[in-house]
Short mmCIF file of C-alpha atoms in Angstrom, two decimals:
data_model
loop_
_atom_site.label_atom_id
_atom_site.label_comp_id
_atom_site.label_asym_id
_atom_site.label_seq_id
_atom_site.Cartn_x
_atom_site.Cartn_y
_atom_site.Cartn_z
CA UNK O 276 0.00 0.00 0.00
CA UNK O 277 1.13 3.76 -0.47
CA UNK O 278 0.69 4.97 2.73
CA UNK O 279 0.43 8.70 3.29
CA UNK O 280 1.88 9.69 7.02
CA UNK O 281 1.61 13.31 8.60
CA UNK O 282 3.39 14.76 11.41
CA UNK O 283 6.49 11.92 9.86
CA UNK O 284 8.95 13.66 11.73
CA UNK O 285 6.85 13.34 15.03
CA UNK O 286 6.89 11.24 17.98
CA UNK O 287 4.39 9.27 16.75
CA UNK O 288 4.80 9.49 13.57
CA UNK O 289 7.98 8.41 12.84
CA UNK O 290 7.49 4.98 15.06
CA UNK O 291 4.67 4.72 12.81
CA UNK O 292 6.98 5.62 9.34
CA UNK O 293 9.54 2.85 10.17
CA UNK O 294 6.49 -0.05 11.23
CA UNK O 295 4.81 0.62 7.95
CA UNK O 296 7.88 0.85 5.54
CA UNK O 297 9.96 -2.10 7.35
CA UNK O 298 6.56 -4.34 6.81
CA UNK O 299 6.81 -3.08 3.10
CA UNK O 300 4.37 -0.64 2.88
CA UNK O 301 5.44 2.74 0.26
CA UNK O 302 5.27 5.34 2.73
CA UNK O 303 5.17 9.25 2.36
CA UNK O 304 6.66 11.29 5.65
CA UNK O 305 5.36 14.66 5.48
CA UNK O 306 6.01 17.48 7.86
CA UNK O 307 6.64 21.16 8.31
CA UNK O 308 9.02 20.59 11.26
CA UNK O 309 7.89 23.61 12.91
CA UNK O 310 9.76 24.73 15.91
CA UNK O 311 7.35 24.52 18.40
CA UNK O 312 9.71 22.05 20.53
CA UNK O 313 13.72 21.67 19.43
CA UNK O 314 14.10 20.85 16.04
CA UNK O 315 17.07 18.70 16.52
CA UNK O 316 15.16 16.48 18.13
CA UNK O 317 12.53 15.98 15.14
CA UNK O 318 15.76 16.33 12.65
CA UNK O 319 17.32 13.17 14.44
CA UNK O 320 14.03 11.04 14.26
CA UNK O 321 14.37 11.52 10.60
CA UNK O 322 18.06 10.91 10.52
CA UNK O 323 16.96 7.25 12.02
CA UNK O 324 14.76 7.11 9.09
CA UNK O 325 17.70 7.33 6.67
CA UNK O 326 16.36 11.47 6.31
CA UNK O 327 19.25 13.36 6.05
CA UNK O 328 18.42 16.71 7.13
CA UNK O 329 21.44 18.71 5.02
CA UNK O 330 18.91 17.01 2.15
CA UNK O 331 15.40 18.66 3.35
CA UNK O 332 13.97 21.57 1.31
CA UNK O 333 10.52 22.82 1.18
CA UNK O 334 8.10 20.70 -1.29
CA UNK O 335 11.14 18.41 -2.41
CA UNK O 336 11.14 14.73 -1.85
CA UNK O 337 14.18 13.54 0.36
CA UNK O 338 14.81 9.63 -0.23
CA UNK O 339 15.49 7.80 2.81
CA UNK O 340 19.23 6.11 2.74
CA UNK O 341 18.22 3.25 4.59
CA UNK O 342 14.47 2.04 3.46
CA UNK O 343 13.36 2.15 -0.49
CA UNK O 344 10.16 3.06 0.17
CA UNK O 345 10.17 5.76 2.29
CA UNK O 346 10.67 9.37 0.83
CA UNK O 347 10.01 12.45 3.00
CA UNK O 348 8.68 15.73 2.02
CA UNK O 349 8.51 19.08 3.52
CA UNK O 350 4.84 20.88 3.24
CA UNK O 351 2.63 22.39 5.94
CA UNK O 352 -0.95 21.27 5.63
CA UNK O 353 -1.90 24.86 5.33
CA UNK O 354 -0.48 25.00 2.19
CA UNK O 355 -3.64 24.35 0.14
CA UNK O 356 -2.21 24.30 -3.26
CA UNK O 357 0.83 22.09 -2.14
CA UNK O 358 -0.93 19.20 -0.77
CA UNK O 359 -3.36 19.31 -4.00
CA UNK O 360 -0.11 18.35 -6.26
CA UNK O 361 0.68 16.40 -3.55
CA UNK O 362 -2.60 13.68 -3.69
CA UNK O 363 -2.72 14.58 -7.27
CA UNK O 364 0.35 13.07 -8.21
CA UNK O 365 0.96 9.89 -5.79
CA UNK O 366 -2.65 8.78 -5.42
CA UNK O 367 -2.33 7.53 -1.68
CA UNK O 368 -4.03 4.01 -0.97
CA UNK O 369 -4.32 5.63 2.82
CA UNK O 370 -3.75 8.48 4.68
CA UNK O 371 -2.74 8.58 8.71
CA UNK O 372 -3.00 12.40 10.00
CA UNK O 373 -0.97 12.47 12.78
CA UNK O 374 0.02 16.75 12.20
CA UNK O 375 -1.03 18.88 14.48
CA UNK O 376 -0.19 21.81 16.78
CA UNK O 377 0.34 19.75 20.08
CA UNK O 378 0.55 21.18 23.43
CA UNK O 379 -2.62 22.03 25.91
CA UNK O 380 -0.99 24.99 27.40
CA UNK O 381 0.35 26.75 24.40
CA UNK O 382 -3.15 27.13 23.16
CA UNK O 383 -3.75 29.95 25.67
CA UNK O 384 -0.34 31.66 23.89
CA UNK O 385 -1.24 30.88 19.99
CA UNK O 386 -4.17 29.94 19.17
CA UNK O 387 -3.74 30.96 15.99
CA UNK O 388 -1.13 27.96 15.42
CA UNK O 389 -3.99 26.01 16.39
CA UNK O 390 -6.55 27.08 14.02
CA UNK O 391 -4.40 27.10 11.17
CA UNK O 392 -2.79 23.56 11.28
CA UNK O 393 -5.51 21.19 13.52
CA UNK O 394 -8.25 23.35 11.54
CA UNK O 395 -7.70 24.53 8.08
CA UNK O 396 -4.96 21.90 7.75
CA UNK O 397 -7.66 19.25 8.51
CA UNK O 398 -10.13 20.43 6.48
CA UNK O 399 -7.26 20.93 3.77
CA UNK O 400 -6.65 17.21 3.66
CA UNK O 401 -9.99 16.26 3.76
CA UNK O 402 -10.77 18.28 0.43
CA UNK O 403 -7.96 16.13 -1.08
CA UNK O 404 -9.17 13.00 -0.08
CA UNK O 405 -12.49 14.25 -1.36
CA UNK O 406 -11.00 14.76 -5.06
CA UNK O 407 -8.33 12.05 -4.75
CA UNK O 408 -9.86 9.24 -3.02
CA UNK O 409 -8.72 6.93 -0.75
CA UNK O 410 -9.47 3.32 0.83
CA UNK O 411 -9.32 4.70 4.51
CA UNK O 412 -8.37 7.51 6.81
CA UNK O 413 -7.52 7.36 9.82
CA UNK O 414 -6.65 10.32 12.20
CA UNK O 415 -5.27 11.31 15.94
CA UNK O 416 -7.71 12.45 18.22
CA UNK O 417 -7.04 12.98 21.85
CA UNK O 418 -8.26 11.97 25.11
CA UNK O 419 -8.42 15.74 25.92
CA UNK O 420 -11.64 15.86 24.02
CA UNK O 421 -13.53 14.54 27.33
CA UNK O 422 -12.76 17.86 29.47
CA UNK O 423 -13.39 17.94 33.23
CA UNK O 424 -15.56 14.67 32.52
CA UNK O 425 -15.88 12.99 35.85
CA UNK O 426 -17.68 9.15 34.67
CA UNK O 427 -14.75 7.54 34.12
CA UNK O 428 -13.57 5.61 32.75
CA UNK O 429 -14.10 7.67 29.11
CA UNK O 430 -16.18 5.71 26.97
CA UNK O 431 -16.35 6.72 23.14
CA UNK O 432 -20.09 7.16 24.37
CA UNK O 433 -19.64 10.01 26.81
CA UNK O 434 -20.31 13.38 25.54
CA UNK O 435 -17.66 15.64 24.39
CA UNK O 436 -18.96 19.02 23.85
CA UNK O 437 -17.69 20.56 27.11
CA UNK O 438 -13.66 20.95 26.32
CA UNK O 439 -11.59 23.18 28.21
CA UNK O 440 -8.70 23.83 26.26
CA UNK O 441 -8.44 25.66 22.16
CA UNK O 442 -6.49 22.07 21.79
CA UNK O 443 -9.22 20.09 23.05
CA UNK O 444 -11.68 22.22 21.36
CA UNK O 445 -9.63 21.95 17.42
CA UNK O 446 -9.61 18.01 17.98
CA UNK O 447 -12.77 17.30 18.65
CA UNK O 448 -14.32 19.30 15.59
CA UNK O 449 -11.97 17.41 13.56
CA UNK O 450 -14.02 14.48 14.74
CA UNK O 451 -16.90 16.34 13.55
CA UNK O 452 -15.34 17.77 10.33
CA UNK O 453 -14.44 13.89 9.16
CA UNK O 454 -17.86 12.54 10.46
CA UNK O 455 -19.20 15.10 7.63
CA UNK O 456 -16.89 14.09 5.21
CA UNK O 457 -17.45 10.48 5.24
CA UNK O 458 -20.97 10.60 4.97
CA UNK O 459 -21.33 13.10 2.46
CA UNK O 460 -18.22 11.83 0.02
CA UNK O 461 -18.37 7.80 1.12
CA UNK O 462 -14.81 8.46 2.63
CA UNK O 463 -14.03 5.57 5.19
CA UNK O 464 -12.54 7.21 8.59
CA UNK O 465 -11.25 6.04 11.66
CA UNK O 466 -10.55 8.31 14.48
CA UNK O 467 -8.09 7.75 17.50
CA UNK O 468 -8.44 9.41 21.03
CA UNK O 469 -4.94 8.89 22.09
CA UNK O 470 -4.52 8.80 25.89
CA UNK O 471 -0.79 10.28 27.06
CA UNK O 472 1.53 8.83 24.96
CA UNK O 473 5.03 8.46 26.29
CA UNK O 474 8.51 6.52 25.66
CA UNK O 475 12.01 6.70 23.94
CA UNK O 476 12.13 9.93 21.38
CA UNK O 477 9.13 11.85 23.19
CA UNK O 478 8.12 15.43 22.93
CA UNK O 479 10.71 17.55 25.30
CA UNK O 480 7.45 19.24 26.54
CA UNK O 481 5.53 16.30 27.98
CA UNK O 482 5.98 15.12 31.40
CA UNK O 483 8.55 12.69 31.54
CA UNK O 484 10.95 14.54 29.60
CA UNK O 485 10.68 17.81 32.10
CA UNK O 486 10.58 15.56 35.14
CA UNK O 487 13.85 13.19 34.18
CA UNK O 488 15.66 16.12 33.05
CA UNK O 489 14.71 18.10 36.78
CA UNK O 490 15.43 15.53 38.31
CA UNK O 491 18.70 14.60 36.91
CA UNK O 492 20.06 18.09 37.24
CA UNK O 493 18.69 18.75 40.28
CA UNK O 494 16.60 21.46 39.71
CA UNK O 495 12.59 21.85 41.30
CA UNK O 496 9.96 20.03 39.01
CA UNK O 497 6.08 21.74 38.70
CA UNK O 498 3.59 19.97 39.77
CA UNK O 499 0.15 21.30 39.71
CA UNK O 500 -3.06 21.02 41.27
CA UNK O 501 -0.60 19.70 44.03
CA UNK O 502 0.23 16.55 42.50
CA UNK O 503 -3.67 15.79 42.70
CA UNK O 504 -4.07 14.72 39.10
CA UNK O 505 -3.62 11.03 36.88
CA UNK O 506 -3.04 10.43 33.73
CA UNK O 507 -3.79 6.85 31.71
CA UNK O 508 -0.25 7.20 30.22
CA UNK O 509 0.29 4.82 27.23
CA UNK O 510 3.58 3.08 25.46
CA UNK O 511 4.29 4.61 21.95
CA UNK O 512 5.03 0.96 21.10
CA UNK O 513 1.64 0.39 22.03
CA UNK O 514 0.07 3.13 19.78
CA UNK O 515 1.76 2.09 17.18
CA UNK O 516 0.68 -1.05 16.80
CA UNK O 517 -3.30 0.20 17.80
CA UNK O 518 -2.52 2.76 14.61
CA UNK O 519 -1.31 -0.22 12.50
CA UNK O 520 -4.53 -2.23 13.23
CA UNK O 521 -6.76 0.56 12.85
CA UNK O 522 -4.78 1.66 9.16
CA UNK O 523 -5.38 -1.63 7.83
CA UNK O 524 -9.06 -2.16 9.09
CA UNK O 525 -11.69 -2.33 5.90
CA UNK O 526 -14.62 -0.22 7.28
CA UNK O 527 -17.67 -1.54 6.14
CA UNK O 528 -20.88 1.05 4.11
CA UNK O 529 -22.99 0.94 7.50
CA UNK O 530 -19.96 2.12 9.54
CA UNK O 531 -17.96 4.10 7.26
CA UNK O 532 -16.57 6.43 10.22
CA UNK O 533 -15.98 5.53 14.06
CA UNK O 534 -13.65 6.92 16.86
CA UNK O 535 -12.01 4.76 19.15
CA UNK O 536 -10.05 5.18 22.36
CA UNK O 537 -6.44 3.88 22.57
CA UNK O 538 -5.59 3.87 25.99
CA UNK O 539 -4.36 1.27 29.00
CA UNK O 540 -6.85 1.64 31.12
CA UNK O 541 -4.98 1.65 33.84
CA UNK O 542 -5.02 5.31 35.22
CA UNK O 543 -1.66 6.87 37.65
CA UNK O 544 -1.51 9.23 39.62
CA UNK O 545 0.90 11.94 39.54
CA UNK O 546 2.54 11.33 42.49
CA UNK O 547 3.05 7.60 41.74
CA UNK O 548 4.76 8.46 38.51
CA UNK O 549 7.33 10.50 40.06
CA UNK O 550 8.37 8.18 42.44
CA UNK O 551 8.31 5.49 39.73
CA UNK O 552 11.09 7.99 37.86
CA UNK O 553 12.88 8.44 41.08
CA UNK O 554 13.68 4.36 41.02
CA UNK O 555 14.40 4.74 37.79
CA UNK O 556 16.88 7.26 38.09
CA UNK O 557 17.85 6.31 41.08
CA UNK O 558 17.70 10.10 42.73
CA UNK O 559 14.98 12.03 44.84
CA UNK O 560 13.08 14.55 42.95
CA UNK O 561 12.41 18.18 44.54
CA UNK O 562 9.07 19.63 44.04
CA UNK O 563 7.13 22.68 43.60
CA UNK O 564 3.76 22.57 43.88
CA UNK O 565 1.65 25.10 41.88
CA UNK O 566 -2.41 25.03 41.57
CA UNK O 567 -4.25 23.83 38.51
CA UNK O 568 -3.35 25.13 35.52
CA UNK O 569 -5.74 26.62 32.92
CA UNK O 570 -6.63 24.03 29.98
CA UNK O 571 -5.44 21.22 32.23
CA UNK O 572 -7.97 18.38 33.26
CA UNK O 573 -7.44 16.24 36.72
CA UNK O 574 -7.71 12.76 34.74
CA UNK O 575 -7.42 10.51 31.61
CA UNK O 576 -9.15 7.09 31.89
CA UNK O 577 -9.50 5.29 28.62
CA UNK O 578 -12.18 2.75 28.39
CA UNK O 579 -10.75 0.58 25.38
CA UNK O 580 -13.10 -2.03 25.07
CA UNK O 581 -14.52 -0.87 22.07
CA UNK O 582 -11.17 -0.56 20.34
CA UNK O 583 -10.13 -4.25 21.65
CA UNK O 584 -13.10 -5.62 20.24
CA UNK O 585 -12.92 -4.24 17.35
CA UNK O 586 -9.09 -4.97 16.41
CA UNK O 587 -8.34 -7.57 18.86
CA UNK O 588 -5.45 -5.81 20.63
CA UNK O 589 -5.14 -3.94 23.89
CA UNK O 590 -2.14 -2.09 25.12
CA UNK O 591 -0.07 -4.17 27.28
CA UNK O 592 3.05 -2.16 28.33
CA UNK O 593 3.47 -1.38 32.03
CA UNK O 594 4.13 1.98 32.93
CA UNK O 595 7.35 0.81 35.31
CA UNK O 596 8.33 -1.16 31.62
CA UNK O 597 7.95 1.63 29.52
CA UNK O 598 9.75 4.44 31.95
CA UNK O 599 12.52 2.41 32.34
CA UNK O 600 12.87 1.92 28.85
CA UNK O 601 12.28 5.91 28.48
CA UNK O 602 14.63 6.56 30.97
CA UNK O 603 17.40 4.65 29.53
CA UNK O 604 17.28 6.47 26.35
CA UNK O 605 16.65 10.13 27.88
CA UNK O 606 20.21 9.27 29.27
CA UNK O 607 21.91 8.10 26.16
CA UNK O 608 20.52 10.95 24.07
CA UNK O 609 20.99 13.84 26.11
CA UNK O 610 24.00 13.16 28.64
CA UNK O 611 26.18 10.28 25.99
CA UNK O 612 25.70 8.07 27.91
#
């Protein structure tokens, strides 16, 4: 299959690049590799991809040294015209959207960043799908699309039409944007409400990356609403695979579009997962405790039932597995060792 991936210099998305090209699927990385978080950091996914990144230029296809069929190309999804030539000329079999302007509390700073790529760069692929169609779409959701919901755990049947963060808010009208678009053009879709994904070559901005690197250098680490929150935190091994079953999933006419949580299930509180990264590192962590935070919500409980049913798979990673794994290779690529 010719595989179309966004966000391919991601966290996500290049785990996903290398699983679908190393299973022999044609796959198409695109990103704008804005510099929202350190470049580097996105530059050196791709370099593991055999992306060189003296070789990226805007709208030119880079091919990857070390798989055949992987090329990567430089557009942002706001770039209308772009991503027209784009579908017009490679005629994807699929399409995973995993591009967007991440981040919670950043929204409150720029919410125009979040309008123009989780908005108009949504609709922007749909309308290319629409003209150049494919056999199935799937897309990242989040598990921020539940709000201050307090029946947990989230079920895909809960209402979301309370969020409390521009993030939460651009998501979840995706999900309605694509629910449109699939019944109105016959455009199979499959959306994903990713609970806290974590593990080796994570955003710097996410939790365990701020915490390890406090910790190590001994230096306070925020917590906020006084440590009183929990998060069902989730192995980027594990949504990687969930993606892989959901990309190659034939949606039937009577359910041509469905969301689905991908989650463990298995909900930790903050507290514990600091002192689960203290083991791990083998030092105490100071803290500073600060009230909630704007945007923020005081738990993430995936019910993933429906998803395991579905696809027949269920994340499976511990979180005391996955940290130390994360952990590990925090230490090797920011201190050499």
């Amino acid at each position: 299959m010719k595989i179309l991936v966004t966000g391919g210099a991601g966290f996500i998305g290049s785990n996903l690049c290398r699983r679908l090209v190393e299973r022999g699927d044609d796959v198409v990385a695109l990103d704008n590799i804005n510099d929202y978080y350190d470049v580097e950091l996105k530059y050196s996914r791709l370099s593991l991809l055999g992306i060189d990144k003296s070789a990226i230029q805007d709208k030119v296809f880079v091919q990857s040294r070390l798989y055949n069929g992987l090329r990567f190309i430089k557009i942002n999804l706001s770039e209308r015209e772009s991503l027209q030539h784009l579908f017009e000329a490679e005629r994807f079999d699929k399409v995973c959207n995993l591009a967007a302007q991440a981040g919670v509390r950043y929204s409150l700073e720029n919410p125009y960043a979040y309008v123009e790529s989780n908005l108009i760069g949504f609709v922007n692929l749909l309308e290319c799908m629409r003209h150049y169609p494919v056999k199935h779409f799937v897309f990242a959701s989040s598990s921020s699309v539940y709000g201050m919901n307090s029946h947990v755990p989230f079920s895909e049947e809960d209402k979301t039409d309370k969020p409390v963060s521009l993030y939460a808010a651009t998501k979840k009208s995706d999900e309605l944007m694509a629910h449109v678009y699939a019944h109105l053009y016959r455009i199979p879709m499959t959306g994903l409400r990713y609970f806290t994904v974590y593990g080796p070559w994570g955003r710097p901005d996410m939790a365990p990356s701020l915490f390890v690197t406090a910790i190590q250098e001994g230096r306070p680490i925020k917590v906020f609403n006084n440590g009183n929150l929990s998060r069902d935190f989730t192995y980027i091994d594990d949504i990687v695979e969930a993606t892989v079953k959901a990309i190659d999933y034939n949606r039937e006419e009577e359910h041509i579009y469905d969301v689905y949580n991908v989650g463990c299930g298995h909900p930790v509180p903050l507290m514990d997962f600091i002192h689960i990264m203290e083991e791990n590192l083998g030092k105490k962590a100071i803290l500073e405790m600060y009230p909630m935070q704007p945007g923020d919500v005081y738990q993430t409980y995936a019910d993933s039932s429906k998803f395991e049913q579905t696809f027949g798979f269920k994340p499976s990673v511990t979180l005391g597995e996955g940290l130390a794994e994360f952990v590990a290779w925090h230490k090797s690529y920011n201190c050499g060792e």
